[in-house]
PDB file of C-alpha atoms in Angstrom:
ATOM      1  CA  MET A   1     151.639 149.195 111.742  1.00 47.00           C
ATOM      2  CA  ALA A   2     148.244 148.900 110.024  1.00 52.00           C
ATOM      3  CA  ASN A   3     146.742 152.359 108.837  1.00 54.00           C
ATOM      4  CA  PHE A   4     149.405 154.246 109.629  1.00 52.00           C
ATOM      5  CA  CYS A   5     150.381 156.414 106.066  1.00 52.00           C
ATOM      6  CA  TYR A   6     153.535 158.016 105.469  1.00 63.00           C
ATOM      7  CA  ASN A   7     152.452 161.445 104.663  1.00 69.00           C
ATOM      8  CA  GLY A   8     149.584 163.321 104.780  1.00 84.00           C
ATOM      9  CA  PRO A   9     146.932 164.515 107.472  1.00 87.00           C
ATOM     10  CA  LEU A  10     146.421 161.221 109.106  1.00 88.00           C
ATOM     11  CA  MET A  11     150.198 160.505 109.974  1.00 91.00           C
ATOM     12  CA  ILE A  12     149.904 163.863 111.747  1.00 93.00           C
ATOM     13  CA  ARG A  13     146.469 162.953 113.279  1.00 94.00           C
ATOM     14  CA  ASN A  14     148.504 159.369 114.394  1.00 94.00           C
ATOM     15  CA  ILE A  15     151.513 161.301 115.559  1.00 95.00           C
ATOM     16  CA  LEU A  16     148.812 163.716 118.019  1.00 97.00           C
ATOM     17  CA  VAL A  17     147.167 160.544 118.883  1.00 97.00           C
ATOM     18  CA  ILE A  18     150.447 158.841 119.981  1.00 97.00           C
ATOM     19  CA  GLY A  19     151.823 161.882 121.875  1.00 98.00           C
ATOM     20  CA  MET A  20     148.537 162.427 123.604  1.00 98.00           C
ATOM     21  CA  GLY A  21     148.430 158.861 124.931  1.00 97.00           C
ATOM     22  CA  GLY A  22     152.176 159.297 125.727  1.00 97.00           C
ATOM     23  CA  PHE A  23     151.490 162.062 127.408  1.00 98.00           C
ATOM     24  CA  LEU A  24     149.522 160.473 129.664  1.00 98.00           C
ATOM     25  CA  GLY A  25     151.464 157.135 130.158  1.00 97.00           C
ATOM     26  CA  ALA A  26     154.473 159.149 130.926  1.00 97.00           C
ATOM     27  CA  VAL A  27     152.523 161.216 133.528  1.00 98.00           C
ATOM     28  CA  SER A  28     150.972 157.980 134.971  1.00 97.00           C
ATOM     29  CA  ARG A  29     154.253 156.255 135.218  1.00 96.00           C
ATOM     30  CA  TYR A  30     155.726 159.218 137.416  1.00 97.00           C
ATOM     31  CA  GLY A  31     152.846 159.296 139.238  1.00 97.00           C
ATOM     32  CA  VAL A  32     152.484 155.645 140.182  1.00 97.00           C
ATOM     33  CA  ALA A  33     155.924 155.608 140.551  1.00 95.00           C
ATOM     34  CA  VAL A  34     156.537 158.451 143.167  1.00 96.00           C
ATOM     35  CA  TRP A  35     153.574 157.258 144.810  1.00 97.00           C
ATOM     36  CA  ILE A  36     154.702 153.855 145.467  1.00 97.00           C
ATOM     37  CA  GLY A  37     158.343 155.289 146.559  1.00 96.00           C
ATOM     38  CA  GLN A  38     156.841 157.755 149.146  1.00 97.00           C
ATOM     39  CA  ARG A  39     154.735 155.051 150.992  1.00 97.00           C
ATOM     40  CA  TRP A  40     157.000 151.683 150.540  1.00 96.00           C
ATOM     41  CA  GLY A  41     160.546 153.667 150.360  1.00 94.00           C
ATOM     42  CA  ARG A  42     163.200 153.354 147.350  1.00 90.00           C
ATOM     43  CA  SER A  43     165.307 150.222 148.632  1.00 92.00           C
ATOM     44  CA  PHE A  44     164.389 148.468 145.782  1.00 93.00           C
ATOM     45  CA  PRO A  45     163.026 149.862 142.862  1.00 93.00           C
ATOM     46  CA  LEU A  46     159.088 148.807 143.134  1.00 95.00           C
ATOM     47  CA  GLY A  47     157.690 151.162 141.540  1.00 95.00           C
ATOM     48  CA  THR A  48     159.520 150.855 138.461  1.00 93.00           C
ATOM     49  CA  PHE A  49     158.277 146.755 139.417  1.00 94.00           C
ATOM     50  CA  VAL A  50     155.097 147.559 139.513  1.00 95.00           C
ATOM     51  CA  ILE A  51     154.970 149.818 136.328  1.00 95.00           C
ATOM     52  CA  ASN A  52     156.634 146.989 133.961  1.00 93.00           C
ATOM     53  CA  VAL A  53     154.047 144.372 135.662  1.00 94.00           C
ATOM     54  CA  SER A  54     151.382 146.261 135.409  1.00 94.00           C
ATOM     55  CA  GLY A  55     152.236 147.432 132.010  1.00 92.00           C
ATOM     56  CA  SER A  56     153.122 144.040 130.673  1.00 91.00           C
ATOM     57  CA  PHE A  57     149.124 142.787 132.385  1.00 93.00           C
ATOM     58  CA  LEU A  58     148.062 145.826 129.985  1.00 94.00           C
ATOM     59  CA  ILE A  59     149.476 145.143 126.650  1.00 92.00           C
ATOM     60  CA  GLY A  60     148.432 141.625 127.304  1.00 91.00           C
ATOM     61  CA  LEU A  61     145.413 142.672 127.953  1.00 93.00           C
ATOM     62  CA  LEU A  62     144.880 145.465 125.195  1.00 92.00           C
ATOM     63  CA  MET A  63     146.442 143.911 122.202  1.00 91.00           C
ATOM     64  CA  PRO A  64     144.412 140.916 121.868  1.00 91.00           C
ATOM     65  CA  LEU A  65     141.405 143.146 122.177  1.00 93.00           C
ATOM     66  CA  LEU A  66     142.279 145.951 119.842  1.00 92.00           C
ATOM     67  CA  THR A  67     143.323 143.367 117.519  1.00 88.00           C
ATOM     68  CA  GLU A  68     141.608 140.110 117.623  1.00 88.00           C
ATOM     69  CA  ARG A  69     138.399 140.559 119.690  1.00 89.00           C
ATOM     70  CA  PHE A  70     136.574 144.041 118.785  1.00 90.00           C
ATOM     71  CA  ILE A  71     136.789 145.426 115.427  1.00 85.00           C
ATOM     72  CA  VAL A  72     138.309 149.318 116.334  1.00 91.00           C
ATOM     73  CA  ASN A  73     139.907 151.880 114.666  1.00 93.00           C
ATOM     74  CA  PRO A  74     143.367 151.437 114.260  1.00 92.00           C
ATOM     75  CA  GLN A  75     144.081 154.896 116.384  1.00 94.00           C
ATOM     76  CA  TRP A  76     142.511 152.974 119.780  1.00 95.00           C
ATOM     77  CA  ARG A  77     145.848 151.087 119.671  1.00 93.00           C
ATOM     78  CA  LEU A  78     148.387 153.937 118.590  1.00 95.00           C
ATOM     79  CA  LEU A  79     146.923 155.372 121.744  1.00 96.00           C
ATOM     80  CA  LEU A  80     146.818 153.044 124.325  1.00 95.00           C
ATOM     81  CA  VAL A  81     149.407 150.574 123.639  1.00 92.00           C
ATOM     82  CA  VAL A  82     152.173 152.877 121.137  1.00 92.00           C
ATOM     83  CA  GLY A  83     151.682 156.256 123.225  1.00 95.00           C
ATOM     84  CA  PHE A  84     149.949 155.395 126.603  1.00 96.00           C
ATOM     85  CA  LEU A  85     152.256 151.772 127.253  1.00 94.00           C
ATOM     86  CA  GLY A  86     155.175 152.741 125.319  1.00 93.00           C
ATOM     87  CA  ALA A  87     155.834 155.928 127.594  1.00 96.00           C
ATOM     88  CA  TYR A  88     154.281 154.299 131.202  1.00 96.00           C
ATOM     89  CA  THR A  89     156.113 150.983 130.896  1.00 92.00           C
ATOM     90  CA  THR A  90     160.257 151.731 131.880  1.00 80.00           C
ATOM     91  CA  PHE A  91     162.366 148.720 130.724  1.00 85.00           C
ATOM     92  CA  SER A  92     165.284 151.537 130.358  1.00 79.00           C
ATOM     93  CA  THR A  93     164.829 151.938 133.652  1.00 83.00           C
ATOM     94  CA  PHE A  94     164.320 148.641 134.877  1.00 89.00           C
ATOM     95  CA  GLU A  95     167.805 148.252 133.375  1.00 89.00           C
ATOM     96  CA  TYR A  96     169.397 151.198 134.441  1.00 86.00           C
ATOM     97  CA  GLU A  97     168.075 150.834 138.609  1.00 92.00           C
ATOM     98  CA  THR A  98     169.550 147.120 138.224  1.00 93.00           C
ATOM     99  CA  GLY A  99     172.983 147.848 137.374  1.00 92.00           C
ATOM    100  CA  ALA A 100     172.776 151.398 139.799  1.00 92.00           C
ATOM    101  CA  LEU A 101     171.945 148.168 142.721  1.00 95.00           C
ATOM    102  CA  LEU A 102     174.701 145.830 141.058  1.00 95.00           C
ATOM    103  CA  LYS A 103     177.378 148.747 141.438  1.00 93.00           C
ATOM    104  CA  ASP A 104     176.405 149.351 145.218  1.00 95.00           C
ATOM    105  CA  GLY A 105     176.535 146.006 145.615  1.00 97.00           C
ATOM    106  CA  GLN A 106     172.971 145.199 146.092  1.00 96.00           C
ATOM    107  CA  TRP A 107     173.394 141.632 144.077  1.00 97.00           C
ATOM    108  CA  LEU A 108     170.206 140.112 145.827  1.00 97.00           C
ATOM    109  CA  TYR A 109     167.830 143.378 145.037  1.00 97.00           C
ATOM    110  CA  ALA A 110     169.207 143.301 141.379  1.00 97.00           C
ATOM    111  CA  GLY A 111     168.281 139.907 141.127  1.00 97.00           C
ATOM    112  CA  LEU A 112     165.209 139.696 142.432  1.00 96.00           C
ATOM    113  CA  ASN A 113     164.158 142.677 140.400  1.00 96.00           C
ATOM    114  CA  VAL A 114     165.809 140.754 137.468  1.00 96.00           C
ATOM    115  CA  MET A 115     163.632 137.795 138.242  1.00 96.00           C
ATOM    116  CA  GLY A 116     160.996 139.210 139.524  1.00 95.00           C
ATOM    117  CA  SER A 117     160.195 141.584 136.811  1.00 94.00           C
ATOM    118  CA  VAL A 118     160.628 138.520 134.245  1.00 94.00           C
ATOM    119  CA  VAL A 119     158.854 135.813 135.654  1.00 96.00           C
ATOM    120  CA  ALA A 120     155.797 138.242 136.846  1.00 95.00           C
ATOM    121  CA  GLY A 121     155.421 140.925 133.870  1.00 93.00           C
ATOM    122  CA  PHE A 122     155.116 137.225 131.853  1.00 94.00           C
ATOM    123  CA  ILE A 123     152.724 136.075 133.999  1.00 96.00           C
ATOM    124  CA  ALA A 124     151.158 139.366 134.044  1.00 96.00           C
ATOM    125  CA  LEU A 125     150.713 139.595 130.275  1.00 94.00           C
ATOM    126  CA  LYS A 126     149.587 136.400 130.102  1.00 96.00           C
ATOM    127  CA  ILE A 127     146.703 137.218 132.464  1.00 97.00           C
ATOM    128  CA  GLY A 128     145.540 139.893 130.402  1.00 96.00           C
ATOM    129  CA  GLU A 129     145.623 137.660 127.154  1.00 95.00           C
ATOM    130  CA  VAL A 130     143.516 135.114 129.027  1.00 96.00           C
ATOM    131  CA  ILE A 131     141.161 138.247 130.412  1.00 96.00           C
ATOM    132  CA  ALA A 132     141.060 139.586 127.080  1.00 95.00           C
ATOM    133  CA  LYS A 133     139.852 136.085 125.676  1.00 93.00           C
ATOM    134  CA  SER A 134     137.141 135.928 127.550  1.00 93.00           C
ATOM    135  CA  ILE A 135     135.519 138.943 126.777  1.00 89.00           C
TER     136      ILE A 135
END
């Protein structure tokens, strides 16, 4: 990780920047999941699916922009990618919800969740990279 000092004031500042991003990402994740769940129901983990796909898109967009396209302070990557997207994306929740679907005998929904998340997330990542390179 560029410019991540393991002692001193820079480390403290980096930790605070990651923490701020993490707070915003976690709150955003909760808000999106609740809104989607209230609007479209919870029989399929659509909230987690949307969060994983949008998080994949955002990391595909931001990483090339922050590391290749524009010269920015490395703390922007810590804030947006490590902090915000680290808290916003929900792969562990995805795994748990897929397991719960299997436990409930919902094999079709579990398969759709796995295949849809992986394929749509990868497509979103690539779209983000293409957009980042065109900016």
